[in-house]
mmCIF file of C-alpha atoms and ligand atoms in Angstrom:
data_model
loop_
_atom_site.group_PDB
_atom_site.id
_atom_site.type_symbol
_atom_site.label_atom_id
_atom_site.label_comp_id
_atom_site.label_asym_id
_atom_site.label_seq_id
_atom_site.Cartn_x
_atom_site.Cartn_y
_atom_site.Cartn_z
ATOM 1 C CA MET O 1 35.369 14.805 7.744
ATOM 2 C CA LYS O 2 34.593 18.342 6.750
ATOM 3 C CA HIS O 3 36.821 19.887 4.207
ATOM 4 C CA THR O 4 38.547 23.295 4.674
ATOM 5 C CA ARG O 5 37.075 25.211 1.739
ATOM 6 C CA ILE O 6 39.275 27.749 -0.010
ATOM 7 C CA ALA O 7 38.451 30.533 -2.415
ATOM 8 C CA ILE O 8 41.235 31.580 -4.843
ATOM 9 C CA LEU O 9 41.215 35.104 -6.164
ATOM 10 C CA ALA O 10 43.167 35.740 -9.332
ATOM 11 C CA SER O 11 43.446 38.472 -12.050
ATOM 12 C CA GLY O 12 46.094 37.544 -14.632
ATOM 13 C CA ILE O 13 47.726 34.587 -16.109
ATOM 14 C CA GLY O 14 46.581 32.421 -13.334
ATOM 15 C CA SER O 15 49.639 30.184 -12.935
ATOM 16 C CA ASN O 16 49.406 30.341 -9.092
ATOM 17 C CA ALA O 17 45.814 29.783 -9.084
ATOM 18 C CA LEU O 18 46.247 26.722 -11.389
ATOM 19 C CA ALA O 19 49.106 25.272 -9.057
ATOM 20 C CA LEU O 20 46.826 25.560 -6.138
ATOM 21 C CA MET O 21 43.873 23.914 -7.765
ATOM 22 C CA ASN O 22 46.134 21.105 -8.997
ATOM 23 C CA HIS O 23 47.818 20.661 -5.619
ATOM 24 C CA PHE O 24 44.364 20.379 -3.752
ATOM 25 C CA ASP O 25 42.745 18.091 -6.433
ATOM 26 C CA GLY O 26 41.651 15.118 -4.370
ATOM 27 C CA HIS O 27 43.158 16.414 -1.248
ATOM 28 C CA PRO O 28 41.713 14.728 1.803
ATOM 29 C CA THR O 29 40.933 17.794 3.923
ATOM 30 C CA ILE O 30 41.256 20.851 1.626
ATOM 31 C CA ARG O 31 39.157 21.659 -1.238
ATOM 32 C CA THR O 32 39.272 24.572 -3.743
ATOM 33 C CA SER O 33 35.567 25.483 -3.578
ATOM 34 C CA LEU O 34 35.561 28.840 -5.583
ATOM 35 C CA LEU O 35 37.596 30.790 -8.083
ATOM 36 C CA ILE O 36 36.965 34.526 -8.245
ATOM 37 C CA SER O 37 38.474 36.972 -10.746
ATOM 38 C CA ASN O 38 37.930 40.573 -11.683
ATOM 39 C CA LYS O 39 38.868 39.703 -15.325
ATOM 40 C CA GLU O 40 36.985 37.575 -17.874
ATOM 41 C CA THR O 41 40.469 36.874 -19.434
ATOM 42 C CA CYS O 42 41.925 35.439 -16.233
ATOM 43 C CA GLY O 43 43.819 32.226 -17.291
ATOM 44 C CA ALA O 44 42.487 30.273 -14.316
ATOM 45 C CA LEU O 45 38.875 30.454 -15.334
ATOM 46 C CA LEU O 46 38.896 27.681 -17.878
ATOM 47 C CA PRO O 47 40.968 25.134 -15.884
ATOM 48 C CA ALA O 48 38.584 25.799 -12.927
ATOM 49 C CA SER O 49 35.603 24.910 -15.165
ATOM 50 C CA LYS O 50 37.287 21.764 -16.360
ATOM 51 C CA LYS O 51 37.871 20.876 -12.736
ATOM 52 C CA ASN O 52 34.173 21.641 -11.905
ATOM 53 C CA ILE O 53 35.311 24.288 -9.545
ATOM 54 C CA ALA O 54 32.664 27.104 -9.205
ATOM 55 C CA SER O 55 33.935 30.407 -10.528
ATOM 56 C CA GLU O 56 32.707 33.902 -10.547
ATOM 57 C CA VAL O 57 33.864 37.105 -12.395
ATOM 58 C CA LEU O 58 33.070 40.252 -10.404
ATOM 59 C CA SER O 59 33.605 43.796 -11.517
ATOM 60 C CA ASN O 60 36.027 46.043 -9.718
ATOM 61 C CA ALA O 61 33.107 47.936 -8.224
ATOM 62 C CA GLU O 62 31.613 44.733 -6.872
ATOM 63 C CA ILE O 63 34.841 43.627 -5.376
ATOM 64 C CA GLU O 64 35.236 46.944 -3.568
ATOM 65 C CA ASP O 65 31.614 47.467 -2.442
ATOM 66 C CA ASN O 66 32.133 45.753 0.927
ATOM 67 C CA GLN O 67 29.188 43.321 0.362
ATOM 68 C CA THR O 68 29.252 41.414 -2.844
ATOM 69 C CA LEU O 69 32.528 39.629 -2.409
ATOM 70 C CA LEU O 70 31.732 38.841 1.238
ATOM 71 C CA MET O 71 28.334 37.514 0.385
ATOM 72 C CA LEU O 72 29.825 35.291 -2.241
ATOM 73 C CA LEU O 73 32.389 33.920 0.147
ATOM 74 C CA LYS O 74 29.710 33.322 2.766
ATOM 75 C CA GLN O 75 27.345 31.604 0.173
ATOM 76 C CA HIS O 76 30.181 29.089 -0.665
ATOM 77 C CA SER O 77 31.025 28.619 3.030
ATOM 78 C CA ILE O 78 34.526 29.599 2.350
ATOM 79 C CA ASP O 79 37.062 29.172 5.348
ATOM 80 C CA ILE O 80 40.265 30.433 3.689
ATOM 81 C CA VAL O 81 40.954 33.073 0.928
ATOM 82 C CA VAL O 82 44.027 32.709 -1.140
ATOM 83 C CA LEU O 83 45.131 35.725 -3.260
ATOM 84 C CA ALA O 84 47.022 34.444 -6.217
ATOM 85 C CA GLY O 85 48.128 37.327 -8.357
ATOM 86 C CA PHE O 86 44.888 39.199 -7.426
ATOM 87 C CA LEU O 87 45.416 42.932 -8.288
ATOM 88 C CA ARG O 88 42.572 44.597 -6.410
ATOM 89 C CA LYS O 89 42.492 45.570 -2.764
ATOM 90 C CA ILE O 90 40.366 43.302 -0.533
ATOM 91 C CA PRO O 91 37.592 45.389 1.207
ATOM 92 C CA ILE O 92 37.866 45.736 4.914
ATOM 93 C CA SER O 93 34.622 43.872 5.374
ATOM 94 C CA VAL O 94 36.241 40.723 4.071
ATOM 95 C CA VAL O 95 39.450 41.275 5.968
ATOM 96 C CA GLN O 96 37.453 41.591 9.264
ATOM 97 C CA ALA O 97 35.289 38.528 8.509
ATOM 98 C CA PHE O 98 38.450 36.314 7.770
ATOM 99 C CA PRO O 99 41.114 37.249 10.455
ATOM 100 C CA ASP O 100 44.199 35.354 9.751
ATOM 101 C CA ARG O 101 42.348 33.613 7.022
ATOM 102 C CA ILE O 102 43.539 35.464 3.960
ATOM 103 C CA ILE O 103 46.847 34.609 2.303
ATOM 104 C CA ASN O 104 48.686 36.592 -0.335
ATOM 105 C CA ILE O 105 51.714 35.918 -2.426
ATOM 106 C CA HIS O 106 53.973 38.762 -3.424
ATOM 107 C CA PRO O 107 56.793 38.416 -5.904
ATOM 108 C CA SER O 108 59.571 40.156 -3.819
ATOM 109 C CA ILE O 109 61.275 39.970 -0.344
ATOM 110 C CA LEU O 110 58.841 42.196 1.567
ATOM 111 C CA PRO O 111 59.030 44.803 2.969
ATOM 112 C CA GLU O 112 61.075 45.770 0.058
ATOM 113 C CA PHE O 113 59.347 46.316 -3.315
ATOM 114 C CA GLY O 114 55.842 46.174 -1.787
ATOM 115 C CA GLY O 115 53.022 48.603 -1.353
ATOM 116 C CA LYS O 116 50.792 50.398 -3.897
ATOM 117 C CA GLY O 117 51.459 49.945 -7.491
ATOM 118 C CA MET O 118 54.031 47.350 -6.811
ATOM 119 C CA TYR O 119 52.839 44.211 -8.721
ATOM 120 C CA GLY O 120 53.842 41.936 -11.516
ATOM 121 C CA ALA O 121 56.644 43.073 -13.791
ATOM 122 C CA ARG O 122 56.879 46.391 -12.050
ATOM 123 C CA VAL O 123 58.290 44.730 -8.979
ATOM 124 C CA HIS O 124 61.044 42.912 -11.124
ATOM 125 C CA HIS O 125 61.928 46.059 -13.002
ATOM 126 C CA ALA O 126 62.403 47.878 -9.654
ATOM 127 C CA VAL O 127 64.523 45.179 -8.298
ATOM 128 C CA ILE O 128 66.752 45.164 -11.388
ATOM 129 C CA GLU O 129 66.952 48.937 -11.270
ATOM 130 C CA ALA O 130 68.008 48.834 -7.591
ATOM 131 C CA HIS O 131 70.868 46.362 -8.461
ATOM 132 C CA LYS O 132 69.654 43.968 -5.774
ATOM 133 C CA LYS O 133 71.719 40.811 -5.455
ATOM 134 C CA SER O 134 68.594 38.673 -4.608
ATOM 135 C CA SER O 135 64.925 38.690 -4.905
ATOM 136 C CA GLY O 136 62.228 36.149 -4.109
ATOM 137 C CA ILE O 137 58.656 35.691 -2.806
ATOM 138 C CA THR O 138 56.738 36.517 0.293
ATOM 139 C CA ILE O 139 53.820 34.598 1.359
ATOM 140 C CA HIS O 140 51.930 36.472 4.076
ATOM 141 C CA VAL O 141 48.652 36.925 5.914
ATOM 142 C CA VAL O 142 46.420 39.882 4.906
ATOM 143 C CA ASN O 143 45.142 41.771 8.024
ATOM 144 C CA GLU O 144 43.555 45.143 8.604
ATOM 145 C CA ASN O 145 46.839 46.963 8.231
ATOM 146 C CA TYR O 146 47.199 45.876 4.687
ATOM 147 C CA ASP O 147 51.003 45.548 4.485
ATOM 148 C CA GLU O 148 51.583 44.423 8.059
ATOM 149 C CA GLY O 149 50.170 40.985 7.997
ATOM 150 C CA HIS O 150 52.705 38.548 9.213
ATOM 151 C CA TYR O 151 54.944 36.712 6.816
ATOM 152 C CA ILE O 152 54.294 32.987 6.584
ATOM 153 C CA ALA O 153 57.349 32.303 4.524
ATOM 154 C CA GLN O 154 59.933 33.828 2.228
ATOM 155 C CA PHE O 155 62.026 32.189 -0.455
ATOM 156 C CA PHE O 156 64.988 33.805 -2.285
ATOM 157 C CA VAL O 157 66.628 33.685 -5.696
ATOM 158 C CA PRO O 158 69.897 35.186 -6.735
ATOM 159 C CA VAL O 159 69.730 38.176 -9.165
ATOM 160 C CA ARG O 160 72.732 37.935 -11.555
ATOM 161 C CA ALA O 161 74.280 40.860 -13.546
ATOM 162 C CA ASN O 162 72.811 39.609 -16.666
ATOM 163 C CA ASP O 163 69.197 39.203 -15.450
ATOM 164 C CA ASP O 164 66.445 41.401 -16.690
ATOM 165 C CA ALA O 165 62.890 41.658 -15.564
ATOM 166 C CA SER O 166 61.790 38.811 -17.826
ATOM 167 C CA SER O 167 64.426 36.376 -16.560
ATOM 168 C CA LEU O 168 63.711 37.424 -13.007
ATOM 169 C CA ASP O 169 60.015 36.855 -13.444
ATOM 170 C CA HIS O 170 60.868 33.320 -14.728
ATOM 171 C CA LYS O 171 62.905 32.581 -11.685
ATOM 172 C CA ILE O 172 60.251 33.999 -9.449
ATOM 173 C CA ARG O 173 57.573 31.873 -11.113
ATOM 174 C CA THR O 174 59.626 28.823 -10.523
ATOM 175 C CA LEU O 175 59.795 29.528 -6.828
ATOM 176 C CA GLU O 176 56.069 30.217 -6.742
ATOM 177 C CA GLN O 177 55.154 26.915 -8.367
ATOM 178 C CA ARG O 178 57.563 25.021 -6.087
ATOM 179 C CA TYR O 179 56.514 26.543 -2.812
ATOM 180 C CA PHE O 180 53.093 28.443 -2.771
ATOM 181 C CA PRO O 181 50.728 25.401 -2.712
ATOM 182 C CA THR O 182 52.584 23.565 -0.017
ATOM 183 C CA VAL O 183 52.971 26.616 2.140
ATOM 184 C CA VAL O 184 49.339 27.303 1.702
ATOM 185 C CA GLU O 185 48.579 23.728 2.831
ATOM 186 C CA GLY O 186 51.024 23.962 5.811
ATOM 187 C CA TYR O 187 49.407 27.214 6.916
ATOM 188 C CA ILE O 188 45.889 25.800 6.802
ATOM 189 C CA ASN O 189 47.069 22.694 8.728
ATOM 190 C CA SER O 190 48.579 24.925 11.355
ATOM 191 C CA LEU O 191 45.257 26.588 11.897
ATOM 192 C CA THR O 192 43.252 23.391 12.279
ATOM 193 C CA ASP O 193 45.677 21.331 14.231
HETATM 194 C C1 GRF A 201 52.947 36.378 -9.566
HETATM 195 O O1 GRF A 201 54.249 36.639 -9.794
HETATM 196 C C2 GRF A 201 52.433 36.719 -8.219
HETATM 197 O O2 GRF A 201 53.407 36.509 -7.257
HETATM 198 C C3 GRF A 201 52.166 38.126 -8.307
HETATM 199 O O3 GRF A 201 51.586 38.404 -9.600
HETATM 200 C C4 GRF A 201 52.059 37.168 -10.465
HETATM 201 C C5 GRF A 201 50.821 36.584 -10.947
HETATM 202 O O4 GRF A 201 51.043 35.512 -11.706
HETATM 203 N N1 GRF A 201 51.376 38.589 -7.241
HETATM 204 P P1 GRF A 201 49.915 34.458 -12.106
HETATM 205 O O5 GRF A 201 48.597 35.192 -12.576
HETATM 206 O O6 GRF A 201 49.684 33.734 -10.971
HETATM 207 O O7 GRF A 201 50.469 33.662 -13.206
#
């Protein structure tokens, strides 16, 4: 049976990319076929090589030029793109070539605390400063209207009075580890059913 081939794009620590790679290790129908980063220092590159998953580091210019990323995804016969802490905007050529086939995770309950410049710790600082009582994660489809892709799932955590950005980050990461891989799997299954 043909596997659904996913490419994971990550920029930073890579905990979400690693959780995805671990989850799909030996999966009967879904395979992590490619890891792409825009940073040599991305924490997911070493685990990918240990798992014999192909990886590529592209410059920001290559990611944004509308050709390099698209060609790479095609060379590896990628079916689904998963953005796991990827900090560059995906070029329109790729969005159009993968309709409803690009999934992103955002560390807040969108539409709040989303949009340009809202990533990583900045999101958690903004949530704390706004005295929100809860935060969470949004797993959503990336479409041509970047922020309007439909939500696949949202999961909440309480924000307590003594939380700071660091403790909130820890809570959010726990949610991500628990839910992101299985939500990605469920979404892919819903497309192929
Ligand atoms: C995660 O909180 C993710 O939701 C956000 O950026 C962070 C990336 O963490 N988009 P990691 O690189 O996956 O560890």
